[in-house]
mmCIF file of C-alpha atoms in Angstrom:
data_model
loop_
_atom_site.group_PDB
_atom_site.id
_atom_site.type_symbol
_atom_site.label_atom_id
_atom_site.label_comp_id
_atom_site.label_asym_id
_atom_site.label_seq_id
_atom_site.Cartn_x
_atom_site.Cartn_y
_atom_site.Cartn_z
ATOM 1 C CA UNK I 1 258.741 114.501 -11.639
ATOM 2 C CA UNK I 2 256.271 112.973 -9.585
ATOM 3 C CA UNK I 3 255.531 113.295 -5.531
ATOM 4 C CA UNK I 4 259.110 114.979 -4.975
ATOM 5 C CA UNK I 5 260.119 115.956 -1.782
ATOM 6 C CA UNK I 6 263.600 117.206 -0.871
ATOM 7 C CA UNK I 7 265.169 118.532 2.368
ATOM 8 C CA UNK I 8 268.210 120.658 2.670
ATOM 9 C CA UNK I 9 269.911 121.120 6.273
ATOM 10 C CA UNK I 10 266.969 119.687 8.261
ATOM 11 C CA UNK I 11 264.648 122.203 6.168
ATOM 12 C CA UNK I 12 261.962 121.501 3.817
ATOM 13 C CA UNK I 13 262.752 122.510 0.514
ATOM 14 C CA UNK I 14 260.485 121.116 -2.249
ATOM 15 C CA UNK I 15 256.759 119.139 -1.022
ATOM 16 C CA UNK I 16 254.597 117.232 -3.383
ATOM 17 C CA UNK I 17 256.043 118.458 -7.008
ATOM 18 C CA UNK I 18 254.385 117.115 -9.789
ATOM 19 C CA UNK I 19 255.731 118.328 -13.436
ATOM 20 C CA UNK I 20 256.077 117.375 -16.594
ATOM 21 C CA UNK I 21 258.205 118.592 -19.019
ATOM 22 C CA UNK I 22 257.705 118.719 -22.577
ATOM 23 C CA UNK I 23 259.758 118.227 -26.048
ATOM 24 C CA UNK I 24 259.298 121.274 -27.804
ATOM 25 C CA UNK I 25 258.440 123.718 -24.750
ATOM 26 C CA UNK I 26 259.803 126.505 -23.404
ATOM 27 C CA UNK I 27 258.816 126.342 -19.242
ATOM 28 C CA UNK I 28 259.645 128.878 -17.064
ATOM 29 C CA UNK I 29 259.937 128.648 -13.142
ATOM 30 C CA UNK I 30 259.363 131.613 -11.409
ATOM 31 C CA UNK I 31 258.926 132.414 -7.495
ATOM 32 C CA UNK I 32 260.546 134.343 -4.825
ATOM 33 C CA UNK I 33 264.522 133.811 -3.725
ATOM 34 C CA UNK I 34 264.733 130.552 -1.786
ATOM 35 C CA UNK I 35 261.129 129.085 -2.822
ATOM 36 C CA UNK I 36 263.364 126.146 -4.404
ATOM 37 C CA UNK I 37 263.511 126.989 -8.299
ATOM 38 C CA UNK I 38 267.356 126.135 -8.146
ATOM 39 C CA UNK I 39 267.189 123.059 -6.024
ATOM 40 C CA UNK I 40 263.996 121.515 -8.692
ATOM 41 C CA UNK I 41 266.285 122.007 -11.283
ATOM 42 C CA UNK I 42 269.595 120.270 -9.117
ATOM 43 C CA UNK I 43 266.444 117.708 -8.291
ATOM 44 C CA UNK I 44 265.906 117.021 -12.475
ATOM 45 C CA UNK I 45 269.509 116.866 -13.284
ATOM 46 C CA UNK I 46 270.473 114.310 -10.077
ATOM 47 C CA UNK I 47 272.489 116.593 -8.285
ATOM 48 C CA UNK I 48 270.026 116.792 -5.472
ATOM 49 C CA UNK I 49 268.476 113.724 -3.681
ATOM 50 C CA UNK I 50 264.635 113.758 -3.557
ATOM 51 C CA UNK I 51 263.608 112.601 0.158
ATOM 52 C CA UNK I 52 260.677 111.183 -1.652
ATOM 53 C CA UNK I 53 259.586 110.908 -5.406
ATOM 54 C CA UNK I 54 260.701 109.545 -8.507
ATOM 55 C CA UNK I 55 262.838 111.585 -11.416
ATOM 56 C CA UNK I 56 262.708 110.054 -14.616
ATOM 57 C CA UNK I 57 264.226 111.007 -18.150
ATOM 58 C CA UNK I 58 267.521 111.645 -19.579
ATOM 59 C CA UNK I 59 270.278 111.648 -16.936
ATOM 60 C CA UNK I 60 272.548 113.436 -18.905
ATOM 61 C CA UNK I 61 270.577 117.375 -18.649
ATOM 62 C CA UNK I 62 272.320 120.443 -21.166
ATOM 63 C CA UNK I 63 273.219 122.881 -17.559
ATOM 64 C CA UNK I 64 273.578 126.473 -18.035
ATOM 65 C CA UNK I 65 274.398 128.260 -14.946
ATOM 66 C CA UNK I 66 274.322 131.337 -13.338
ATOM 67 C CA UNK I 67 277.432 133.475 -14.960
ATOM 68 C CA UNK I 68 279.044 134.416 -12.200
ATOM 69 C CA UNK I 69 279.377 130.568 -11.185
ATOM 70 C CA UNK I 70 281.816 130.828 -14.308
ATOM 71 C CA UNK I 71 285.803 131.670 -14.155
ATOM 72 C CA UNK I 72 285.732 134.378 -17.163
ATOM 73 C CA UNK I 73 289.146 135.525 -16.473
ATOM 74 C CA UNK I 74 290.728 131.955 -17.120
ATOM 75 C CA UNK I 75 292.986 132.511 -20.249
ATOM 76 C CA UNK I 76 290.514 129.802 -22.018
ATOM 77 C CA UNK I 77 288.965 130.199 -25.715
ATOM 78 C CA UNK I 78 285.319 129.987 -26.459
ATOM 79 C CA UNK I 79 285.780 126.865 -28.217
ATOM 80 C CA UNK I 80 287.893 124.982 -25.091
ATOM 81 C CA UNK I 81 284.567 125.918 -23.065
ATOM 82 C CA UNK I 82 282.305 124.742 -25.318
ATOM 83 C CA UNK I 83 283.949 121.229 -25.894
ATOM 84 C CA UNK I 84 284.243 120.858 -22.151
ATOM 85 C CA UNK I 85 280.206 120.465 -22.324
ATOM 86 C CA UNK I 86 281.686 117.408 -23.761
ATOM 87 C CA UNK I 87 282.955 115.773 -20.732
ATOM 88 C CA UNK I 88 279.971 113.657 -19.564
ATOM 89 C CA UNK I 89 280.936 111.954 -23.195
ATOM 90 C CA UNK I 90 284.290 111.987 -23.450
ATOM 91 C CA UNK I 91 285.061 111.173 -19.744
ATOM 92 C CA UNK I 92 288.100 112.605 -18.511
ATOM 93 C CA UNK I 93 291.254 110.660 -19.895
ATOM 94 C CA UNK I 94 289.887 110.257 -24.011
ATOM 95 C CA UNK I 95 290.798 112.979 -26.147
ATOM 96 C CA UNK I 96 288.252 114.871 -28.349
ATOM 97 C CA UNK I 97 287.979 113.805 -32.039
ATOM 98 C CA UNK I 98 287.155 115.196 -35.066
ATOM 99 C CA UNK I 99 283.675 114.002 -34.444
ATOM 100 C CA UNK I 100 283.931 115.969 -30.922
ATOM 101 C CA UNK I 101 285.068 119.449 -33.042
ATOM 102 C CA UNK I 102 281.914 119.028 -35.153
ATOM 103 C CA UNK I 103 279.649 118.821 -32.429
ATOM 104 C CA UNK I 104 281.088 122.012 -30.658
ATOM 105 C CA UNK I 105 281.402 124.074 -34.357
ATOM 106 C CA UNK I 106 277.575 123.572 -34.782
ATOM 107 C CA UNK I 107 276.381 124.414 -31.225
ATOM 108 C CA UNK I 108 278.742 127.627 -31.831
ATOM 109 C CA UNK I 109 276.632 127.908 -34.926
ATOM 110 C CA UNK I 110 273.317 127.531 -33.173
ATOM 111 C CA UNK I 111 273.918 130.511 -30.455
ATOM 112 C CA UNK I 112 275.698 132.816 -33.743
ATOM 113 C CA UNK I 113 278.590 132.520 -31.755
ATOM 114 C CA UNK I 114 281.412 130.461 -34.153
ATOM 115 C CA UNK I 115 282.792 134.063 -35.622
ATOM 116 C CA UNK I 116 284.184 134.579 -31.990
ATOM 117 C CA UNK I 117 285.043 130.678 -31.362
ATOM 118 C CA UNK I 118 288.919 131.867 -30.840
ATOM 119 C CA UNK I 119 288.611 134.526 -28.488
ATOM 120 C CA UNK I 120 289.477 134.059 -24.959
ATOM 121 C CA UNK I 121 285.775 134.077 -22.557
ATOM 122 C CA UNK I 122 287.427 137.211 -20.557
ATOM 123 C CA UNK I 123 286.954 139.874 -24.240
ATOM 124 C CA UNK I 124 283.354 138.382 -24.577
ATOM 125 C CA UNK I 125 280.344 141.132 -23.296
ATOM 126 C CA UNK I 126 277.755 139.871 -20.875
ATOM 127 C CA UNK I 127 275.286 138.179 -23.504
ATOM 128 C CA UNK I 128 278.022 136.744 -25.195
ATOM 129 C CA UNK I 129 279.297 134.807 -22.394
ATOM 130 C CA UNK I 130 275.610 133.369 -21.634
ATOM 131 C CA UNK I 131 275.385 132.133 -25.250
ATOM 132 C CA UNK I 132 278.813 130.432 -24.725
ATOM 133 C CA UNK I 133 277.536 128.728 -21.914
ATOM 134 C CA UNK I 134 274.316 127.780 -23.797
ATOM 135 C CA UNK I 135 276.720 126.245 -26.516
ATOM 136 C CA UNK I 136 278.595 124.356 -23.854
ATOM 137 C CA UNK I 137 275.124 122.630 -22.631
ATOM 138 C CA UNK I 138 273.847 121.847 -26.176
ATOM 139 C CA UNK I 139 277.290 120.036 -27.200
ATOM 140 C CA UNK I 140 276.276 117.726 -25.166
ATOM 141 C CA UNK I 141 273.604 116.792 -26.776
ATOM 142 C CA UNK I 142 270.757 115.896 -24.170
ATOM 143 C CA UNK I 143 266.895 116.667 -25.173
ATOM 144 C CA UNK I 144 266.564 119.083 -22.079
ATOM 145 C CA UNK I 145 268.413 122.032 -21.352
ATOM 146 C CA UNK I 146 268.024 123.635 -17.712
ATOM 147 C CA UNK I 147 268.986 127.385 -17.644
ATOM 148 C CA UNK I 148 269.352 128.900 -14.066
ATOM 149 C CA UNK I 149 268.894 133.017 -14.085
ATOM 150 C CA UNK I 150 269.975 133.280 -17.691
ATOM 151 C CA UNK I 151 268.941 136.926 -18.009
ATOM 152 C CA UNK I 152 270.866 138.255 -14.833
ATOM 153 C CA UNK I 153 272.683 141.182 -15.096
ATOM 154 C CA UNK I 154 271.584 141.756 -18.785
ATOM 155 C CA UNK I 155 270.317 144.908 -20.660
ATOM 156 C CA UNK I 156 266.489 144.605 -22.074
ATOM 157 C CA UNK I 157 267.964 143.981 -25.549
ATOM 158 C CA UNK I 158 269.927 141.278 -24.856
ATOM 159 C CA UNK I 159 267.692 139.765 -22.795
ATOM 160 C CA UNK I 160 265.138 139.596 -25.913
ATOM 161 C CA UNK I 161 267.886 138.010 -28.084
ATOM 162 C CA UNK I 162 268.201 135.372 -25.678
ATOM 163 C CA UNK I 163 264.285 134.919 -25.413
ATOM 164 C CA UNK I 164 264.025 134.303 -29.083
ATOM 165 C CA UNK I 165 267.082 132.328 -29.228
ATOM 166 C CA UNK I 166 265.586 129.887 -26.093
ATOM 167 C CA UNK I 167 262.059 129.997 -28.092
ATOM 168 C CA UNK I 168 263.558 128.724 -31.077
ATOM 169 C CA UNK I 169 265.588 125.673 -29.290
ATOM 170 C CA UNK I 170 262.320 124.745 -27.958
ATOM 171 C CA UNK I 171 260.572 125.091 -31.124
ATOM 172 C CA UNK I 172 263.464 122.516 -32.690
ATOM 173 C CA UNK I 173 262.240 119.923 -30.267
ATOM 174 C CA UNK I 174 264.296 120.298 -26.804
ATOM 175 C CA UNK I 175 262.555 120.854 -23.622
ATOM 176 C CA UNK I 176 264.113 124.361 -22.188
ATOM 177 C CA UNK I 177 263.464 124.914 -18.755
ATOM 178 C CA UNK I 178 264.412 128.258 -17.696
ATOM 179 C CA UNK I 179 264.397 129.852 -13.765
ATOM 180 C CA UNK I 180 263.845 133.503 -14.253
ATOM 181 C CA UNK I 181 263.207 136.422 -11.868
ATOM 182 C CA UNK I 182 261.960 138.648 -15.289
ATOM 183 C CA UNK I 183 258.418 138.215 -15.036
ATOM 184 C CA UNK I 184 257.332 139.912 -17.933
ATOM 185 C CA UNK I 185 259.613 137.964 -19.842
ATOM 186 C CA UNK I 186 258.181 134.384 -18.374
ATOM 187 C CA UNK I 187 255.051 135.373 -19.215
ATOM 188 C CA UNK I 188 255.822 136.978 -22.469
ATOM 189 C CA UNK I 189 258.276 134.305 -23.967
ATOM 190 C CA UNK I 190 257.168 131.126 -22.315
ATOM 191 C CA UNK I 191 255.218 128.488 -23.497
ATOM 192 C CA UNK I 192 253.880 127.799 -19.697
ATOM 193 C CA UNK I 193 254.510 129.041 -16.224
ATOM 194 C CA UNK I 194 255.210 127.572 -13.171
ATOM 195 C CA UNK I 195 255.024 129.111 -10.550
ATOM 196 C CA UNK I 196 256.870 128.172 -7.138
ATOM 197 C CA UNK I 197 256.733 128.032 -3.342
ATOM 198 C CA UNK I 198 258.123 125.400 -2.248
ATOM 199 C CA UNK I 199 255.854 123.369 -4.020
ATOM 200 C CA UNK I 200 254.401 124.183 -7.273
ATOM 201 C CA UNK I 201 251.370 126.924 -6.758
ATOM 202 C CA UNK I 202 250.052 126.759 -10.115
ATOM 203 C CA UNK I 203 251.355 125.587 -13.655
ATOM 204 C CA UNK I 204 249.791 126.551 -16.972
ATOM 205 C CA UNK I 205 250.044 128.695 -20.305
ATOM 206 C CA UNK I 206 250.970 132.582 -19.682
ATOM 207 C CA UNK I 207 246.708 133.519 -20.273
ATOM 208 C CA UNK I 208 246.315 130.696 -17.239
ATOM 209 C CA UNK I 209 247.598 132.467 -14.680
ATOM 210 C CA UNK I 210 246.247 135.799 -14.634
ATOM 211 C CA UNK I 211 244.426 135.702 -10.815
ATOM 212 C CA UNK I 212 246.165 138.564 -9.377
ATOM 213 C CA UNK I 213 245.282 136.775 -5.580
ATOM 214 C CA UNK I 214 247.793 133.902 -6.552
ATOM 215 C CA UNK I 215 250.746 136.256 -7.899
ATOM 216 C CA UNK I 216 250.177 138.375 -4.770
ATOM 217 C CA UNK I 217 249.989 135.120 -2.030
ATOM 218 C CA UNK I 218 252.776 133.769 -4.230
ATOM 219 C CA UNK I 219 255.309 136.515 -4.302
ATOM 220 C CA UNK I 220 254.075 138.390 -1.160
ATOM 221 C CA UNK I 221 253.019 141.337 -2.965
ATOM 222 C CA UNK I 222 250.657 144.314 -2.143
ATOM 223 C CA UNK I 223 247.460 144.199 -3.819
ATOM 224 C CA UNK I 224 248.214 147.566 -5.447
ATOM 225 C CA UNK I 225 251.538 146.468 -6.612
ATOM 226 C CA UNK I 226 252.006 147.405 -10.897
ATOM 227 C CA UNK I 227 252.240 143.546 -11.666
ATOM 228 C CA UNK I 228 249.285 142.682 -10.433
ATOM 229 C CA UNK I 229 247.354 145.763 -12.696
ATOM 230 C CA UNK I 230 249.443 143.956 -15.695
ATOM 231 C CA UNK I 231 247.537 140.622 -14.888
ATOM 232 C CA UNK I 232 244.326 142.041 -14.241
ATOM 233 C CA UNK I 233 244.398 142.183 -18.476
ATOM 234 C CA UNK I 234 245.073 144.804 -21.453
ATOM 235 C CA UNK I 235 242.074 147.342 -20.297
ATOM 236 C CA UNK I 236 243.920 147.732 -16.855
ATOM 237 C CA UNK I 237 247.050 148.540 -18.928
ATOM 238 C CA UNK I 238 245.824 150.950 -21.407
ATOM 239 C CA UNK I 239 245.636 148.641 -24.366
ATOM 240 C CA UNK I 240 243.113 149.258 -26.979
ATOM 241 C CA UNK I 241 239.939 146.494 -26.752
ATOM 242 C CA UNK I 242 240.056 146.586 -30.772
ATOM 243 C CA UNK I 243 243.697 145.849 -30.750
ATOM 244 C CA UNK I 244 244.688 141.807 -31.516
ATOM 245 C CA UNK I 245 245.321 140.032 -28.553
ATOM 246 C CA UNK I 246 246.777 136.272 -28.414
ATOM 247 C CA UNK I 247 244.401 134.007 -28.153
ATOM 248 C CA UNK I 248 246.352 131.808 -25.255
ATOM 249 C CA UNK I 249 245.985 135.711 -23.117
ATOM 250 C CA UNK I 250 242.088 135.713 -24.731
ATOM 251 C CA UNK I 251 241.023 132.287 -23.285
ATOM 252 C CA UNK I 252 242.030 129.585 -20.701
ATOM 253 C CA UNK I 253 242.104 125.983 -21.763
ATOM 254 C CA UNK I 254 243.633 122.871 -19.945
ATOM 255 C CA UNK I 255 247.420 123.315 -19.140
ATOM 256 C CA UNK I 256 247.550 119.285 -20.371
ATOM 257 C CA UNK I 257 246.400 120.183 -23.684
ATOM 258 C CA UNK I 258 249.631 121.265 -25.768
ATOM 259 C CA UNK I 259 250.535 121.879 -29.285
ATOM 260 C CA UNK I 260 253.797 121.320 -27.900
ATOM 261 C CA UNK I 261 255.452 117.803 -28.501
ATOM 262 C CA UNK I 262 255.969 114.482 -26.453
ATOM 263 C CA UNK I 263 256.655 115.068 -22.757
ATOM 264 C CA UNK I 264 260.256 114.543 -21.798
ATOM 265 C CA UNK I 265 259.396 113.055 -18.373
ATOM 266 C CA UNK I 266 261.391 114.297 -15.410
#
């Protein structure tokens, strides 16, 4: 994305967003409700015209919504939901084929869900359902996959399950893109961090962004608020200075330089 600029209802949404996106990376947006997190993802995935800027990259973007945007009392299996990821393939008229089945058995496989690929949605528990919808965005195979609030409404637990299970997408070569409200888990499980306000405030690996002044101008925080001790570092938290830290929390280098793969340019 370069230069984007989008206006919803007369409003300023998005001004002067410039991000890349990269194979192999697991990027988290983060910001306040309404600084635009939902509308830079619509903005990626064409959905959303940019007033100014270019988008470039795949056109067809893995989607996983909210879950409540989801119907989970339609009498539907896990495996009809999955292949309809399969639509912007198929079209609407052609019939799945026995190549189609494969696809959806092994993204059932990737998310540990093909034990349960009978079962109607509506018997599935909360982090069940959010791997079925990660299944239906990686049967259709794209290189990017866009998650919007994936941990809403979860318990800790599962919300680590799906951390590790995002991390290791990314770490098999798609870009995951993630909007999150979890903060600890952004900067715990993310690869990089941007951060947004209607524009993007700052972008870099977790140990980048640990000026408590742009969290707090950011989010509108009080300068005494708990977050902003947990960025200050581990002695403001009560971790032991002989303890191992990551290096990426230890020292700041140039968000450009990644051992992450190619960019997927968006």
């Amino acid at each position: 994305m370069r230069g984007i600029e989008v206006e919803l209802g007369g409003r300023t949404v998005l001004r002067d967003v410039d991000l890349d996106i990269r194979a192999g990376e697991l990027l988290a947006l983060v910001g306040p409700n309404g600084a635009g997190k939902t509308t830079l993802m619509r903005t990626a995935m064409r959905l959303q015209c940019a007033r100014r800027g270019t988008v470039t990259g795949p056109t067809r973007l893995g989607y996983v919504p909210q879950r409540a945007e989801f119907a989970w009392d339609f009498p539907i299996s896990v495996e009809d939901v999955v292949m309809s990821g399969r639509t912007g393939r198929l079209g609407l008229l052609r019939r799945p084929a026995t190549a189609d089945w494969r696809v959806v058995r092994a993204a059932l496989e990737r998310v540990d869900m093909d034990a349960l690929r009978g079962r109607t949605v509506g018997e599935l528990s909360g982090g069940q359902r959010q791997r079925v919808l990660v299944a239906r965005a990686l049967a259709l195979e794209s290189s990017m996959l866009l998650l919007d609030e994936p941990f809403t409404g979860l318990d800790m637990p599962t919300q680590d399950l799906l951390t590790a299970l995002f991390a290791e997408l990314a770490r098999d070569g798609l870009a995951v893109v993630l909007s999150t409200h979890d903060l600890v888990a952004a900067l715990d499980g993310s690869d990089r961090v941007a951060l947004i306000d209607g524009g993007i405030a700052a972008v870099g690996r977790p140990g980048e962004l640990r000026d408590p002044a742009l969290w707090s101008r950011v989010f509108g925080i009080r300068a005494d608020h708990p977050l902003l001790r947990l960025l200050a570092g581990p002695d403001a938290i009560g971790v032991d200075s002989d303890e191992e830290i990551d290096p990426g929390l230890r020292t700041a280098t140039d968000p450009r330089a990644s051992a992450s793969g190619p960019e997927v340019p968006a």
